[in-house]
Each structure stands twice: as structure tokens, then as C-alpha cells.
JSON list of C-alpha atoms in Angstrom, two decimals:
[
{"chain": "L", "resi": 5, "resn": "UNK", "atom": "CA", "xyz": [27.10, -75.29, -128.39]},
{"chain": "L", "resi": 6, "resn": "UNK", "atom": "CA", "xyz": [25.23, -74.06, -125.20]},
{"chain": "L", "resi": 7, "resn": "UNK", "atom": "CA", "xyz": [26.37, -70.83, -123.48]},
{"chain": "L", "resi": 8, "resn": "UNK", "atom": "CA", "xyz": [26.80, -73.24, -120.53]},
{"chain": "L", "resi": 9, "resn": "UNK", "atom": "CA", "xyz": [29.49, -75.18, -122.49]},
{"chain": "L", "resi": 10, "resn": "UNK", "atom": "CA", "xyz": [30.71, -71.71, -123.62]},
{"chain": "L", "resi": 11, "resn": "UNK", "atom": "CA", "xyz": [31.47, -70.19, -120.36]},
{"chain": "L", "resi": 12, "resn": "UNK", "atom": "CA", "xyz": [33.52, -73.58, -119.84]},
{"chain": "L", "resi": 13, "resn": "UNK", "atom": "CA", "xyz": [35.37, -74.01, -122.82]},
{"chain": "L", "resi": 14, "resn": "UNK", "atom": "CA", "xyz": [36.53, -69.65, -122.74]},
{"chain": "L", "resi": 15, "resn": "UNK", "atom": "CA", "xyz": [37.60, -69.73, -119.02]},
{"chain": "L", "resi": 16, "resn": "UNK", "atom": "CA", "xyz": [39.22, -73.39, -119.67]},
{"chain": "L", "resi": 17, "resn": "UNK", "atom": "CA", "xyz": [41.09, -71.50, -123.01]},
{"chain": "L", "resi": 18, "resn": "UNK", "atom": "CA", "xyz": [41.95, -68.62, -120.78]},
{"chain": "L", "resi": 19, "resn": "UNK", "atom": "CA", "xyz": [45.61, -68.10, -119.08]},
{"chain": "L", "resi": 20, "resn": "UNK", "atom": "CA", "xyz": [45.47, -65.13, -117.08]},
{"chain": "L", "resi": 21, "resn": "UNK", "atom": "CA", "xyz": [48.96, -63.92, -115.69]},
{"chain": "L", "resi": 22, "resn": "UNK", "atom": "CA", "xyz": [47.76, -62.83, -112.22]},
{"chain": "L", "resi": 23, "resn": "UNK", "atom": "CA", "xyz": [47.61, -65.49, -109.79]},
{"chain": "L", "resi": 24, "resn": "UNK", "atom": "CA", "xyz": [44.84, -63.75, -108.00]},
{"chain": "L", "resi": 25, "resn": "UNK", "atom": "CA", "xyz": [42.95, -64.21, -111.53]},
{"chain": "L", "resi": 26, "resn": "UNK", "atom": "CA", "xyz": [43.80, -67.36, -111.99]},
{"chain": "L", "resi": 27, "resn": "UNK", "atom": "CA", "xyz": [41.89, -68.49, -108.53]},
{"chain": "L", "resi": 28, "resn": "UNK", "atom": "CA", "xyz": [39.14, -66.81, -110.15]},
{"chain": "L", "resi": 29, "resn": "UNK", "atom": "CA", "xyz": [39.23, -68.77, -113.29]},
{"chain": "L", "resi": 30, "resn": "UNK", "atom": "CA", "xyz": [38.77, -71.88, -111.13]},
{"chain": "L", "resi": 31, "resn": "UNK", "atom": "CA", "xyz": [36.35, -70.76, -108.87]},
{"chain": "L", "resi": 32, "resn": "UNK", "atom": "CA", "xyz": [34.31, -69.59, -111.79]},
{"chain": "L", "resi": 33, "resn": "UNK", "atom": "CA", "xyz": [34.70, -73.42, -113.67]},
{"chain": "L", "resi": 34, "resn": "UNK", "atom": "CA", "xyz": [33.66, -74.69, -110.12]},
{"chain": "L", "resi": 35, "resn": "UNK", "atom": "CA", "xyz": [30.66, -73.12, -109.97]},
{"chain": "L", "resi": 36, "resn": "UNK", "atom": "CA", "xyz": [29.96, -73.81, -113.84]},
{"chain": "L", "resi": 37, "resn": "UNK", "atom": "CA", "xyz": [30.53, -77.36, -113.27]},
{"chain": "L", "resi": 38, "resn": "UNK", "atom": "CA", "xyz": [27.94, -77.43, -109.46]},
{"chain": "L", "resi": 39, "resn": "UNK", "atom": "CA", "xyz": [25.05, -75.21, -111.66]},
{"chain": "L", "resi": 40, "resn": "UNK", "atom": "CA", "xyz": [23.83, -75.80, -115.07]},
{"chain": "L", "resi": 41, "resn": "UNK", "atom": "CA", "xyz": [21.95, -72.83, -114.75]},
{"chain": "L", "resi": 42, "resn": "UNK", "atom": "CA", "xyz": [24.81, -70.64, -113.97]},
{"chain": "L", "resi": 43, "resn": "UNK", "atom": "CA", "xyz": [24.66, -68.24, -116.95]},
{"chain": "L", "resi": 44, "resn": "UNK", "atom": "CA", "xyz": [21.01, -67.52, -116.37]},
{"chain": "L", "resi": 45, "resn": "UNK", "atom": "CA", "xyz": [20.13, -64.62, -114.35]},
{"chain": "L", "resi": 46, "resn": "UNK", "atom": "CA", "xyz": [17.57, -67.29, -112.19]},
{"chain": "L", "resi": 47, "resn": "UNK", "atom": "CA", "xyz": [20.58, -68.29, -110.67]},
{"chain": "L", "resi": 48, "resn": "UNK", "atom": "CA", "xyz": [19.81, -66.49, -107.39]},
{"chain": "L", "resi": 49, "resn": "UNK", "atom": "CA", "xyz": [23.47, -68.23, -105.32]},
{"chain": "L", "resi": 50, "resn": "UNK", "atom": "CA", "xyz": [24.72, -65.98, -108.21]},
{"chain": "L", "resi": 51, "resn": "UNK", "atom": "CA", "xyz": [25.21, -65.95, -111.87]},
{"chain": "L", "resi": 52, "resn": "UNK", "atom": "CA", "xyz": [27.72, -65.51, -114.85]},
{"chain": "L", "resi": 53, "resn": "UNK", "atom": "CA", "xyz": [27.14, -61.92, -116.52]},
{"chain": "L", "resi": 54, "resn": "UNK", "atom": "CA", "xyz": [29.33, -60.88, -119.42]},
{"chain": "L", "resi": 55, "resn": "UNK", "atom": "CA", "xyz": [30.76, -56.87, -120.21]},
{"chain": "L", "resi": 56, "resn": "UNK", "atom": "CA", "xyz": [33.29, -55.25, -122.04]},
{"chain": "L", "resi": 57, "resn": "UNK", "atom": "CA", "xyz": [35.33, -52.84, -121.79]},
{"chain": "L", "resi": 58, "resn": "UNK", "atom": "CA", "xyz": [34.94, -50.79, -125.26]},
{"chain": "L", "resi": 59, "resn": "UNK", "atom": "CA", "xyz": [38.37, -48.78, -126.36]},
{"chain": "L", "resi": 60, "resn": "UNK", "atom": "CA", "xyz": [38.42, -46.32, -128.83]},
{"chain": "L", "resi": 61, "resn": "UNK", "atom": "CA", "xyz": [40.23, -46.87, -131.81]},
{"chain": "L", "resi": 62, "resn": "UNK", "atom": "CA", "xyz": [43.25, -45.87, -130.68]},
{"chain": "L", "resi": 63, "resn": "UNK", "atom": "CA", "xyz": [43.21, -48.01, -127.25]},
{"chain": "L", "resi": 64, "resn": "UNK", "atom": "CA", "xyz": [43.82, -44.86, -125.85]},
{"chain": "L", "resi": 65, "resn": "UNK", "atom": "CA", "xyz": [40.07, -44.49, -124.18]},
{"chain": "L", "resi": 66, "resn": "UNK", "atom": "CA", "xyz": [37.38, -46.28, -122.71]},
{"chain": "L", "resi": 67, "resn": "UNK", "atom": "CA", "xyz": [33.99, -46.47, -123.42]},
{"chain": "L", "resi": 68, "resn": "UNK", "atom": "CA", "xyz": [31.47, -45.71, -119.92]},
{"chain": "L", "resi": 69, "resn": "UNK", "atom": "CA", "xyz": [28.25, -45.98, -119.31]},
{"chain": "L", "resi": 70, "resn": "UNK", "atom": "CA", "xyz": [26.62, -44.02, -116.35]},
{"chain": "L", "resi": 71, "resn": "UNK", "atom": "CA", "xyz": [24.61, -46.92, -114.75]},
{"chain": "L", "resi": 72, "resn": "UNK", "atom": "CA", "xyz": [21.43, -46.15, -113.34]},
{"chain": "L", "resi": 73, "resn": "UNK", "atom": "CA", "xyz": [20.80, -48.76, -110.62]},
{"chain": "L", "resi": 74, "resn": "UNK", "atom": "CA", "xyz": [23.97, -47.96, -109.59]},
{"chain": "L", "resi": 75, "resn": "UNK", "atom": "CA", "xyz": [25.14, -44.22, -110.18]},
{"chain": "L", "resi": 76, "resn": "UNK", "atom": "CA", "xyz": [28.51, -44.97, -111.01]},
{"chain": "L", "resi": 77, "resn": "UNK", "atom": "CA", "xyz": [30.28, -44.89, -114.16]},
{"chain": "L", "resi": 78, "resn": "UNK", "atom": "CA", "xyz": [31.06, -48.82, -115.06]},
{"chain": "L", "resi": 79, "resn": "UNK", "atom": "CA", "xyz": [32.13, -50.38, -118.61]},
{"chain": "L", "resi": 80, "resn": "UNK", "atom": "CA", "xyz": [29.23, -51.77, -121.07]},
{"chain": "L", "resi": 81, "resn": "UNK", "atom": "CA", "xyz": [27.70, -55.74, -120.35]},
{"chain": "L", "resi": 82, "resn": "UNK", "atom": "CA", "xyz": [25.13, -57.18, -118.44]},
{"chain": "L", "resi": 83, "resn": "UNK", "atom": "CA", "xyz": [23.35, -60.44, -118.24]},
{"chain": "L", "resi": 84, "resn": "UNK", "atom": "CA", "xyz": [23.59, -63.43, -120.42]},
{"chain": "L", "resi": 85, "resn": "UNK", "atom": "CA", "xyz": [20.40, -64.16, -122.30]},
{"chain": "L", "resi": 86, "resn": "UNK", "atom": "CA", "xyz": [19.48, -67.85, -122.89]},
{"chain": "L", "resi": 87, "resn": "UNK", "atom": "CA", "xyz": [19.54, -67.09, -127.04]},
{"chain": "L", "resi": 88, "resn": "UNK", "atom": "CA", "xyz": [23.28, -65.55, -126.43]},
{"chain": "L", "resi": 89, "resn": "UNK", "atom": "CA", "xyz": [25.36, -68.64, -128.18]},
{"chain": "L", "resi": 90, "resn": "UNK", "atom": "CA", "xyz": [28.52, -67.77, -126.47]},
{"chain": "L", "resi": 91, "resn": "UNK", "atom": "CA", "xyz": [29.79, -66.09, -123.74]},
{"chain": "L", "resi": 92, "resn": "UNK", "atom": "CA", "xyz": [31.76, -63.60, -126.06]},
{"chain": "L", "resi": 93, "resn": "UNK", "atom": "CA", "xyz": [28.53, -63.07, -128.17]},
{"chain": "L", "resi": 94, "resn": "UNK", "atom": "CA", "xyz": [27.10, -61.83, -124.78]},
{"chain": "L", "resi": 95, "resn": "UNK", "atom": "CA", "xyz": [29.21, -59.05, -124.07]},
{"chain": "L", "resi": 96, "resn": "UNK", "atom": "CA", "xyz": [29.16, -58.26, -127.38]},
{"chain": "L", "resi": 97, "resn": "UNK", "atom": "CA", "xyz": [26.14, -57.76, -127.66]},
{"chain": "L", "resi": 98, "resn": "UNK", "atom": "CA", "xyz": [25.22, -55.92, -124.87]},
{"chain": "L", "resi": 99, "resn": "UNK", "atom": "CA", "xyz": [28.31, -53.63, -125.93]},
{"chain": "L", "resi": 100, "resn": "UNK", "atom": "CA", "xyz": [26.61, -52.92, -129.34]},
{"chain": "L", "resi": 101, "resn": "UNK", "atom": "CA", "xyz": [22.96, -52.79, -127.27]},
{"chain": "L", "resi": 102, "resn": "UNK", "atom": "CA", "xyz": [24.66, -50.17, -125.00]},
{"chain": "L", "resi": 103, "resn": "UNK", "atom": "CA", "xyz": [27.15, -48.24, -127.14]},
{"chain": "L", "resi": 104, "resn": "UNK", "atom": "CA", "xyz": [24.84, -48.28, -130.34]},
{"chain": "L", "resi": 105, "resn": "UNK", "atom": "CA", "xyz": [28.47, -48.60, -131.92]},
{"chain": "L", "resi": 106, "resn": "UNK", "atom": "CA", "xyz": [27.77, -51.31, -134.76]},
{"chain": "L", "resi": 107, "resn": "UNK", "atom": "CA", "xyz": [31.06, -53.16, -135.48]},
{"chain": "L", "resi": 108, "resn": "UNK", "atom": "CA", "xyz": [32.76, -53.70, -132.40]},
{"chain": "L", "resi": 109, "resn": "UNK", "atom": "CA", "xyz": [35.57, -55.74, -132.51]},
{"chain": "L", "resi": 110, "resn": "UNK", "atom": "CA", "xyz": [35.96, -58.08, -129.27]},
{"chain": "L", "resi": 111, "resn": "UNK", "atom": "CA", "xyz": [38.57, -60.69, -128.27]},
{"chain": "L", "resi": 112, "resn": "UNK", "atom": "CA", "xyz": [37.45, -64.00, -128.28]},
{"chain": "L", "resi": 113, "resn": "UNK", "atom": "CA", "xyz": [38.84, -64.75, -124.81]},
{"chain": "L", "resi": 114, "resn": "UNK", "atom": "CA", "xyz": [38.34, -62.99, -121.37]},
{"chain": "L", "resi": 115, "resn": "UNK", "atom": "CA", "xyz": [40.75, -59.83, -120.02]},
{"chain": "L", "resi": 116, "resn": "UNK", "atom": "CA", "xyz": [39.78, -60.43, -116.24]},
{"chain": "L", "resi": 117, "resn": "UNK", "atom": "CA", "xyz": [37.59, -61.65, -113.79]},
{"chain": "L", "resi": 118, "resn": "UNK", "atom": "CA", "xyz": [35.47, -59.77, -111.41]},
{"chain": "L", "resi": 119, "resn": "UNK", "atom": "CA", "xyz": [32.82, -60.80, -108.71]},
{"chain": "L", "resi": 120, "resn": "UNK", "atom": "CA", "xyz": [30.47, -58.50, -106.96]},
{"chain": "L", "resi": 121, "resn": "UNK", "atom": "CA", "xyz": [27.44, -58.17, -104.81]},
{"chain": "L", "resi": 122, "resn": "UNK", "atom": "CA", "xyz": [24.55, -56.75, -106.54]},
{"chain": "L", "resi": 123, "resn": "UNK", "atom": "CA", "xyz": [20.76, -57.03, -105.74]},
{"chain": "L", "resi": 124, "resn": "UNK", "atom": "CA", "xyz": [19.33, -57.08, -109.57]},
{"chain": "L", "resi": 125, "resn": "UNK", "atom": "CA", "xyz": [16.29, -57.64, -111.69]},
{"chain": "L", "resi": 126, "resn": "UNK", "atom": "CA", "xyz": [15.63, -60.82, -109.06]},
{"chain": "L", "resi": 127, "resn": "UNK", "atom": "CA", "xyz": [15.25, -59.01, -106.39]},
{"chain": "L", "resi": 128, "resn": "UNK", "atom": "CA", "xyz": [17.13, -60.18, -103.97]},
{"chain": "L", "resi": 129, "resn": "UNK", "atom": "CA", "xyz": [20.82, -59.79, -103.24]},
{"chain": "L", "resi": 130, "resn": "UNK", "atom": "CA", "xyz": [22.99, -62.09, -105.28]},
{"chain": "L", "resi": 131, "resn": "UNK", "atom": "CA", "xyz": [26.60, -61.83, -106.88]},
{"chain": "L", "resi": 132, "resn": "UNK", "atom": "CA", "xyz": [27.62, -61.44, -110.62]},
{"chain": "L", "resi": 133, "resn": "UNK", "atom": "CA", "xyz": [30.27, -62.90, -111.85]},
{"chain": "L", "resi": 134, "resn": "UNK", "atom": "CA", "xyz": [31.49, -61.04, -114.35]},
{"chain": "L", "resi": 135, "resn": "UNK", "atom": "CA", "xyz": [33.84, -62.17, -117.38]},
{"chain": "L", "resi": 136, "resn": "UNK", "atom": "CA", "xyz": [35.33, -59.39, -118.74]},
{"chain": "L", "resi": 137, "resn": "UNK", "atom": "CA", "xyz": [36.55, -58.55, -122.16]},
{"chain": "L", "resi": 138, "resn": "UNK", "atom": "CA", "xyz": [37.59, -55.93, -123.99]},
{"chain": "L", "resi": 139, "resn": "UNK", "atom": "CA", "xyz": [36.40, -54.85, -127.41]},
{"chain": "L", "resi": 140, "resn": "UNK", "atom": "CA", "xyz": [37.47, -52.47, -129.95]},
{"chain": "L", "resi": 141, "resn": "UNK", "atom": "CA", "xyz": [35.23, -49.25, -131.75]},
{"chain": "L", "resi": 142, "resn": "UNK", "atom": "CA", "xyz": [35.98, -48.64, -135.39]},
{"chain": "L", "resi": 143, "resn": "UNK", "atom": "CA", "xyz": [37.65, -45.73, -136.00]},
{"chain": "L", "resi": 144, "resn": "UNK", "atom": "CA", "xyz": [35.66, -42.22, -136.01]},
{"chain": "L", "resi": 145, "resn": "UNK", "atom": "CA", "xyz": [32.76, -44.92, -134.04]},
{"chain": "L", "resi": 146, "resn": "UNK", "atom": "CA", "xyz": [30.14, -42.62, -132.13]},
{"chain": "L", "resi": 147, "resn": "UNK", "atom": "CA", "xyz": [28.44, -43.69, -129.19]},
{"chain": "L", "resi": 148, "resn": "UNK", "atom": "CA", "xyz": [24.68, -43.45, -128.45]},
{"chain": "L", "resi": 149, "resn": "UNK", "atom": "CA", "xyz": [22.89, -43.33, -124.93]},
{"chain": "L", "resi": 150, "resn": "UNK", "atom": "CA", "xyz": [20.54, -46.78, -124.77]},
{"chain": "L", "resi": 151, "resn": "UNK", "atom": "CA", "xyz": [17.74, -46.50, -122.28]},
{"chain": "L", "resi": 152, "resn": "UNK", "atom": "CA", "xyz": [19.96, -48.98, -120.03]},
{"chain": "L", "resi": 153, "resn": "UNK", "atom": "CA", "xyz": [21.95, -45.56, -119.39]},
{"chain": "L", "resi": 154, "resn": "UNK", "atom": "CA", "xyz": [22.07, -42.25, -117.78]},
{"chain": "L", "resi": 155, "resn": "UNK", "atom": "CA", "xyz": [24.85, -41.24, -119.57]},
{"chain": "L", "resi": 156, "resn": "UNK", "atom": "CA", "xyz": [27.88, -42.35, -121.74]},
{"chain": "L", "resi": 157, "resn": "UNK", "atom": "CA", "xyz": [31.01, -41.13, -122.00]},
{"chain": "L", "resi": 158, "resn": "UNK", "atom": "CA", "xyz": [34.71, -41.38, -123.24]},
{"chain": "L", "resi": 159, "resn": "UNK", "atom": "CA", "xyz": [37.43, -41.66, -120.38]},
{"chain": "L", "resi": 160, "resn": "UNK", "atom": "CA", "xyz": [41.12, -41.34, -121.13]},
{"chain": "L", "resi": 161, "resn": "UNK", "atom": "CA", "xyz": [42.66, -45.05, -119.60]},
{"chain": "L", "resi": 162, "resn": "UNK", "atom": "CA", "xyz": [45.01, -43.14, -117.01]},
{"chain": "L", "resi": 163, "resn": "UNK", "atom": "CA", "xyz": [42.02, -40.94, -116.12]},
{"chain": "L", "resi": 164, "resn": "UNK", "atom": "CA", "xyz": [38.89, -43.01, -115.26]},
{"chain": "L", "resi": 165, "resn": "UNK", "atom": "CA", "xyz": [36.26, -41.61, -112.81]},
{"chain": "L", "resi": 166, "resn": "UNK", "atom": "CA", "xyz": [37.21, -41.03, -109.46]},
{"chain": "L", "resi": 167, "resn": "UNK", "atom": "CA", "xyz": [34.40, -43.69, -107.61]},
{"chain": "L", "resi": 168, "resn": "UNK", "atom": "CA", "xyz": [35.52, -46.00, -110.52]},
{"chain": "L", "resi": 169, "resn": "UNK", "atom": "CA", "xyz": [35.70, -49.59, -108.21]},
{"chain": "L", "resi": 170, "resn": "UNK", "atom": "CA", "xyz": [37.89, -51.95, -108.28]},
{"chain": "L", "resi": 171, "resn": "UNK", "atom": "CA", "xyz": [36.66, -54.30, -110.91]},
{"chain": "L", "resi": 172, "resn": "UNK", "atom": "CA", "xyz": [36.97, -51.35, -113.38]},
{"chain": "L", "resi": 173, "resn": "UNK", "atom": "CA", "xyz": [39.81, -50.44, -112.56]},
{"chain": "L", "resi": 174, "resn": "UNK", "atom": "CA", "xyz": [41.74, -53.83, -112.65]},
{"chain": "L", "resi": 175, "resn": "UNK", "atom": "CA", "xyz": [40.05, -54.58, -115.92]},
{"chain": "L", "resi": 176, "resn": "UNK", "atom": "CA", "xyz": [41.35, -51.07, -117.24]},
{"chain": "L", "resi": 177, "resn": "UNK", "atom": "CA", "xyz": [44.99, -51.36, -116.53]},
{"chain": "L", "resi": 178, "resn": "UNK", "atom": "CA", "xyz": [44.66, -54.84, -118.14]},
{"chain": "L", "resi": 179, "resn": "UNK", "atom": "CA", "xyz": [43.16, -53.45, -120.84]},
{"chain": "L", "resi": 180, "resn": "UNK", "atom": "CA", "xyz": [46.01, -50.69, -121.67]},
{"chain": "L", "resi": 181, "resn": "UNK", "atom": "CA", "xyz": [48.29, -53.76, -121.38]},
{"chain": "L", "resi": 182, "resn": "UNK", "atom": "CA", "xyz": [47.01, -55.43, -123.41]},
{"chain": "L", "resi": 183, "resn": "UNK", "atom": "CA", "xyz": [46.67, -52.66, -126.33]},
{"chain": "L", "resi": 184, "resn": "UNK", "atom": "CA", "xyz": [50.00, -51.25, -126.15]}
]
């Protein structure tokens, strides 16, 4: 299976509750359907990326990673890679890649949707759009700094960053939802 056919067959599996989400979904399939190049990062109209948002073992905290382009606290993921078989193996691994948590759990289908401007590695501005999941550390799992990373750090769910956006956000009230 391609990671085109992937994207298509997770957000076509995928019933989010929120309307708003929803519109997402089928915006996302839209653009999946117009570009079969949409989970590369060459994409420049814009481009699929996959993260995840990386709970401890408890569900009760969330996994972030200082981002240096950015300067913002923001959960673990990044770009698909034309070798990534699935979407899900995409955040995935860039979870593991970022975390340096070996076995993270991760459900198989998306918690939310986000879309944002970003100007990255092309070079000129774009948008990602992000399909976001969450994944699970084993218990007692500690986290190492990648060089993707100025820092990492372990934020209660009720307590994330104050500059945390609203992609985070979203994706972290779904995500203590979802665990409770």
C-alpha cells in the first residue's frame, strides 16, 4: 500500500465527532484525491505531515518538544517520508525519532485535524496539514532530546504551555477524552 492510499483509507476510516473536524476530514480527502504528491513535502500548495501527541503512561501528561524553527512548545511529528508505509507509521516514527522512547503505542486512526501556515525545509511559505494522533509511552518510558529539539518536556494535560496554539490545544483536550 502507498502512503498516498494510506492517508485515504485512515481519514476515510475516521469519524470525528466535531463537525468542524469533520469539514476537515473532507477537505483533507479533497486535496488527497487533486495531488498524488500530497504526502510529500515537494508539495509546495501544501502537504500532509503526520505528529502525535505522546501521553505518559498514565494519560495524565503530554509529551513536548521545544521546536526550534518555531520557539514554541508543540507535540512530536513532522513530515512524511516517501519509505513511511502508512500514515500512522509516520507519526510514529517521528514520535520514537523525537522522544527516543522505543515502544510507543499509537492508535491506528487519527485524534484531530489541524492546518497551518508554515514556511519549511522548501523554502517558501506553504501549509501542513497535519493528522494528528495520539500515542502512548510505556510505563517508567524516559524521554531523550533528538537534535530536531531544543528541549523536551512533560506537561500535565490541564496545564500545557501558555503560547501553546490552537492546534495543540484542540488535539490535547481530545486527547484527555479520549484516555479517560
Amino acid at each position: 500500500m502507498s502512503l498516498h492510499r494510506s492517508a485515504i483509507d485512515t481519514l476515510n476510516a475516521w469519524r470525528p465527532a466535531d463537525p468542524a473536524q469533520e469539514s476537515m476530514r473532507h477537505a483533507l480527502l479533497a486535496f488527497l484525491d487533486a495531488n498524488p504528491k500530497a504526502c510529500l513535502r515537494e508539495s509546495v500548495p501544501g502537504h500532509i505531515t503526520a505528529s502525535a501527541l505522546v501521553l505518559d503512561h498514565d494519560g495524565t501528561h503530554a509529551l513536548l518538544t521545544l521546536h526550534p524553527r518555531f520557539q514554541r512548545w508543540l507535540q512530536l511529528g513532522g513530515h512524511c517520508e516517501p519509505e513511511d508505509p502508512t500514515l500512522v507509521a509516520a507519526a510514529l516514527r517521528e514520535a520514537t525519532e523525537e522522544s527516543g522512547i522505543e515502544g510507543l503505542t499509537i492508535d491506528e486512526l487519527p485524534t484531530a485535524i489541524h492546518v497551518h501556515p508554515v514556511t519549511c525545509s522548501l523554502g517558501v511559505p506553504t501549509r501542513h496539514l497535519d493528522v494528528q494522533f495520539v500515542a502512548r509511552a510505556p510505563e517508567g518510558a524516559r524521554a531523550q532530546r533528538s537534535d530536531e529539539s531544543l528541549d523536551l518536556r512533560w506537561w500535565p494535560l490541564d496545564a500545557l504551555p501558555d503560547d501553546s496554539d490552537f492546534g495543540l490545544t484542540q488535539l490535547a483536550t481530545l486527547a484527555s477524552v479520549h484516555s479517560a
